[in-house]
Coordinates of C-alpha atoms and ligand atoms in Angstrom, one line a residue:
M1 CA -9.3 12.7 21.8
T2 CA -7.1 15.3 23.6
T3 CA -6.2 18.3 21.6
T4 CA -3.1 19.8 23.2
T5 CA -1.8 22.0 20.6
H6 CA 1.9 22.1 19.4
K7 CA 2.6 25.6 18.2
S8 CA 3.7 25.7 14.7
S9 CA 3.0 27.7 11.4
Q10 CA 4.6 24.9 9.2
S11 CA 2.5 24.2 6.3
V12 CA 1.1 20.4 6.3
A13 CA 1.9 18.0 3.6
I14 CA -0.7 15.7 2.2
A15 CA 0.7 12.3 1.0
P16 CA -2.0 10.1 -0.5
S17 CA -1.2 6.4 -0.2
I18 CA -2.3 4.5 -3.5
L19 CA -3.0 1.5 -1.2
N20 CA -6.8 2.3 -1.6
A21 CA -6.6 3.7 -5.2
D22 CA -8.2 2.0 -8.0
W23 CA -5.1 0.1 -9.5
T24 CA -6.9 -0.6 -12.9
R25 CA -6.6 3.1 -13.5
L26 CA -3.6 4.1 -11.6
A27 CA -2.3 6.8 -13.9
E28 CA -5.6 8.6 -13.7
Q29 CA -5.8 8.4 -9.9
I30 CA -2.4 9.8 -9.5
A31 CA -3.2 12.6 -12.0
D32 CA -6.2 13.3 -10.0
A33 CA -4.2 13.6 -6.8
E34 CA -1.6 15.8 -8.6
A35 CA -4.5 18.1 -9.9
A36 CA -6.0 18.3 -6.3
G37 CA -2.8 19.8 -5.1
V38 CA -1.2 17.0 -2.9
D39 CA 2.3 17.2 -2.0
W40 CA 3.7 13.7 -2.1
I41 CA 2.6 10.2 -3.2
S42 CA 3.0 7.5 -0.6
L43 CA 3.7 3.9 -1.5
D44 CA 2.9 1.1 1.0
V45 CA 5.3 -1.7 0.3
M46 CA 4.2 -4.9 2.0
D47 CA 6.0 -8.4 1.7
G48 CA 3.6 -10.7 3.4
N49 CA 6.0 -11.2 6.2
F50 CA 6.5 -8.1 8.1
V51 CA 2.8 -7.5 7.6
P52 CA 0.3 -10.2 6.1
P53 CA -0.7 -8.5 2.8
I54 CA 1.6 -8.4 -0.1
T55 CA 1.4 -5.3 -2.2
F56 CA 4.1 -4.3 -4.7
G57 CA 7.8 -3.7 -5.0
A58 CA 10.3 -1.5 -6.7
Q59 CA 8.8 -2.0 -10.2
M60 CA 5.7 -0.2 -8.9
A61 CA 7.8 2.6 -7.7
S62 CA 9.5 2.9 -11.1
A63 CA 5.9 2.9 -12.7
V64 CA 4.7 5.7 -10.3
R65 CA 7.8 7.7 -10.9
S66 CA 7.1 7.6 -14.7
L67 CA 3.5 9.0 -13.9
T68 CA 4.1 11.9 -11.6
Y69 CA 6.4 14.8 -10.9
L70 CA 5.5 14.6 -7.2
P71 CA 8.1 13.4 -4.6
I72 CA 7.4 9.7 -3.8
E73 CA 7.8 8.1 -0.5
A74 CA 8.4 4.3 -0.2
H75 CA 7.1 3.0 3.3
L76 CA 8.8 -0.3 3.6
M77 CA 6.6 -2.8 5.7
V78 CA 9.1 -5.7 4.8
E79 CA 11.6 -8.0 6.5
H80 CA 15.2 -7.5 5.5
P81 CA 14.8 -3.8 4.2
E82 CA 18.4 -3.7 3.4
D83 CA 17.8 -6.1 0.6
H84 CA 15.4 -3.5 -1.1
I85 CA 16.6 0.1 -0.2
G86 CA 18.8 0.3 -3.1
D87 CA 16.1 -0.7 -5.7
F88 CA 13.6 1.8 -4.5
I89 CA 16.2 4.5 -4.6
A90 CA 17.2 3.3 -8.2
A91 CA 13.6 3.5 -9.0
G92 CA 13.4 7.3 -8.2
V93 CA 11.7 7.7 -4.9
N94 CA 12.6 10.6 -2.8
C95 CA 12.2 9.2 0.6
V96 CA 12.4 5.7 2.2
T97 CA 10.9 5.0 5.4
I98 CA 11.8 1.8 7.3
H99 CA 10.3 0.2 10.3
I100 CA 12.8 0.1 13.4
E101 CA 11.4 -3.3 14.1
S102 CA 12.4 -4.7 10.8
T103 CA 16.3 -4.6 11.2
R104 CA 19.1 -5.2 13.6
H105 CA 20.9 -2.3 12.0
P106 CA 18.4 0.8 11.7
H107 CA 21.5 3.2 12.2
R108 CA 23.3 1.7 9.2
L109 CA 20.3 1.3 7.1
L110 CA 19.4 5.2 7.7
Q111 CA 22.8 6.0 6.6
Q112 CA 22.6 4.0 3.6
I113 CA 19.3 5.7 2.5
A114 CA 20.9 9.1 3.0
D115 CA 24.0 8.2 1.2
G116 CA 21.6 7.3 -1.8
G117 CA 20.6 11.0 -1.9
V118 CA 17.0 10.6 -0.6
E119 CA 15.4 11.4 2.8
A120 CA 15.7 8.8 5.5
G121 CA 12.6 8.1 7.4
V122 CA 12.0 5.8 10.5
T123 CA 8.6 4.4 11.6
L124 CA 7.3 2.1 14.3
N125 CA 4.2 0.2 15.1
P126 CA 1.7 1.3 17.7
G127 CA 3.1 -1.3 20.1
T128 CA 6.6 -0.1 19.8
P129 CA 8.1 2.4 22.5
L130 CA 9.4 5.4 20.9
S131 CA 12.4 5.0 23.0
E132 CA 13.7 2.5 20.4
L133 CA 14.4 5.3 18.0
E134 CA 16.5 7.2 20.4
A135 CA 19.9 6.2 18.8
V136 CA 18.7 7.0 15.3
V137 CA 16.7 10.3 15.7
P138 CA 19.9 12.4 15.1
I139 CA 20.3 10.7 11.5
C140 CA 16.7 10.6 10.4
D141 CA 14.8 13.2 8.3
R142 CA 11.4 12.1 9.7
I143 CA 9.8 10.1 12.2
Q144 CA 6.6 8.4 11.2
I145 CA 4.1 7.5 13.7
M146 CA 2.0 4.6 12.8
S147 CA -1.5 5.5 14.0
V148 CA -2.9 2.0 12.9
N149 CA -1.4 -1.4 12.9
P150 CA 0.2 -1.6 9.5
G151 CA -1.1 -3.8 6.7
W152 CA -4.4 -2.3 5.8
G153 CA -6.2 0.8 4.8
G154 CA -9.5 2.2 6.1
Q155 CA -8.6 1.3 9.8
K156 CA -9.6 3.5 12.8
F157 CA -7.1 6.0 14.2
I158 CA -5.5 4.7 17.4
P159 CA -6.1 7.8 19.7
E160 CA -3.0 7.0 22.0
S161 CA -1.1 7.9 18.8
L162 CA -1.5 11.7 19.7
D163 CA 0.9 11.5 22.6
R164 CA 3.3 9.7 20.6
I165 CA 3.2 12.4 17.9
R166 CA 4.0 14.9 20.6
Q167 CA 6.8 12.9 21.9
A168 CA 8.3 12.3 18.4
R169 CA 8.3 16.1 17.9
E170 CA 10.0 16.6 21.2
M171 CA 12.7 14.1 20.2
L172 CA 13.4 15.6 16.9
D173 CA 13.6 19.2 18.5
A174 CA 15.9 17.9 21.2
C175 CA 18.4 16.9 18.8
G176 CA 18.2 20.0 16.6
R177 CA 16.2 18.6 13.8
E178 CA 13.3 21.0 14.0
S179 CA 13.0 21.1 10.3
S180 CA 12.3 17.2 10.2
P181 CA 8.6 16.4 10.0
V182 CA 6.8 14.1 12.3
A183 CA 4.6 12.1 9.8
V184 CA 1.4 10.2 10.6
D185 CA 0.0 7.2 8.8
G186 CA -3.1 5.6 9.4
G187 CA -6.8 6.8 9.9
V188 CA -6.0 10.3 8.8
N189 CA -9.2 11.8 7.9
E190 CA -11.5 15.0 8.3
S191 CA -12.3 14.1 11.9
T192 CA -9.0 13.2 13.1
I193 CA -6.8 15.7 11.2
A194 CA -7.1 18.5 13.7
A195 CA -5.9 16.7 16.6
I196 CA -3.1 15.1 14.6
V197 CA -1.8 18.5 13.5
N198 CA -2.1 20.1 16.8
A199 CA -0.2 17.4 18.3
G200 CA 2.7 18.3 16.0
A201 CA 2.5 16.3 12.8
T202 CA 3.1 18.1 9.5
W203 CA 3.3 15.3 7.0
L204 CA 0.2 13.2 6.6
V205 CA -0.3 10.0 4.7
A206 CA -4.1 9.6 3.7
G207 CA -5.2 6.4 2.0
S208 CA -9.1 5.9 2.2
A209 CA -9.5 9.5 3.2
V210 CA -8.4 10.4 -0.5
Y211 CA -9.3 7.2 -2.5
N212 CA -12.7 5.8 -1.7
D213 CA -16.1 5.3 -3.4
R214 CA -17.7 8.3 -1.6
E215 CA -16.3 11.3 -3.6
S216 CA -13.8 12.3 -6.1
V217 CA -10.1 12.7 -5.2
A218 CA -10.5 16.4 -5.9
D219 CA -13.3 16.6 -3.3
A220 CA -11.7 14.4 -0.9
V221 CA -8.5 16.5 -0.8
A222 CA -10.6 19.6 -0.8
R223 CA -12.2 18.2 2.5
L224 CA -8.7 17.6 4.1
R225 CA -7.5 21.0 3.0
R226 CA -10.9 22.7 4.6
A227 CA -10.0 21.0 7.9
L228 CA -6.5 22.4 7.7
D229 CA -7.6 26.0 6.7
A230 CA -9.7 25.8 9.8
L231 CA -6.6 25.3 11.8
G232 CA -4.9 28.0 9.9
R233 CA -2.5 25.5 8.6
Ligands
LIG1 C1 -0.5 0.6 6.5 C2 -0.7 1.7 5.5 C3 -2.0 2.4 5.7 C4 -2.4 3.3 4.6 C5 -3.1 4.5 5.0 O1 -1.5 0.0 6.9 O2 0.3 2.6 5.6 O3 -1.8 3.0 6.9 O4 -1.2 3.9 4.2 O5 -4.4 4.0 5.0 P1 -5.7 5.0 5.8 O6 -5.3 6.3 5.6 O7 -6.9 4.4 5.0 O8 -5.7 4.5 7.1

């Protein structure tokens, strides 16, 4: 795994995905994440079409909104995201991230998200060239690199994602969006976090690294923070 470093002093945000949380005690799991000092909560919205599994819709976003003061990101792994963006914004999320592959009109949808007063994120599957994002980078608030094929938690980080993280950082910087983060989603854990951050990511979705049966949420988040501290981040 190459570790070419992207020089940055920006702090790194940790956003646990509730995909791997225990949904029978979701309020407690979110409270544990809050207490552990995470920065965001990430919701993996799946419709059974764009990706095989089905998870939840905007009602879950409303429920999570009522459970935490943290900002919430909705990652829409759905066909026809245009049919759902308004509901997630009304549910109180702070960022909506759409897949470039899921719509013919990514530019219009990102404008719609921004007009709704929330951050507009764009993401892409590991098999989609980053050049597909060129026309929308100037209007997005973040690029999210999928470092696994979306649909499931607990998968192995795809090492080729590191070059894509660097490329995404260069694309944002080239159009003056230095403050827009490169987010990474999939396989973020203690052993991959250094290379991911050194490649230029500053916003990390972590599902199974935070919610698992090996350790408490507090210990899991502390483990990630120690790995970031070791980088001076
Ligand atoms: C799509 C989901 C997952 C999840 C992260 O598959 O977006 O990537 O959030 O899961 P981990 O961190 O367990 O790979």
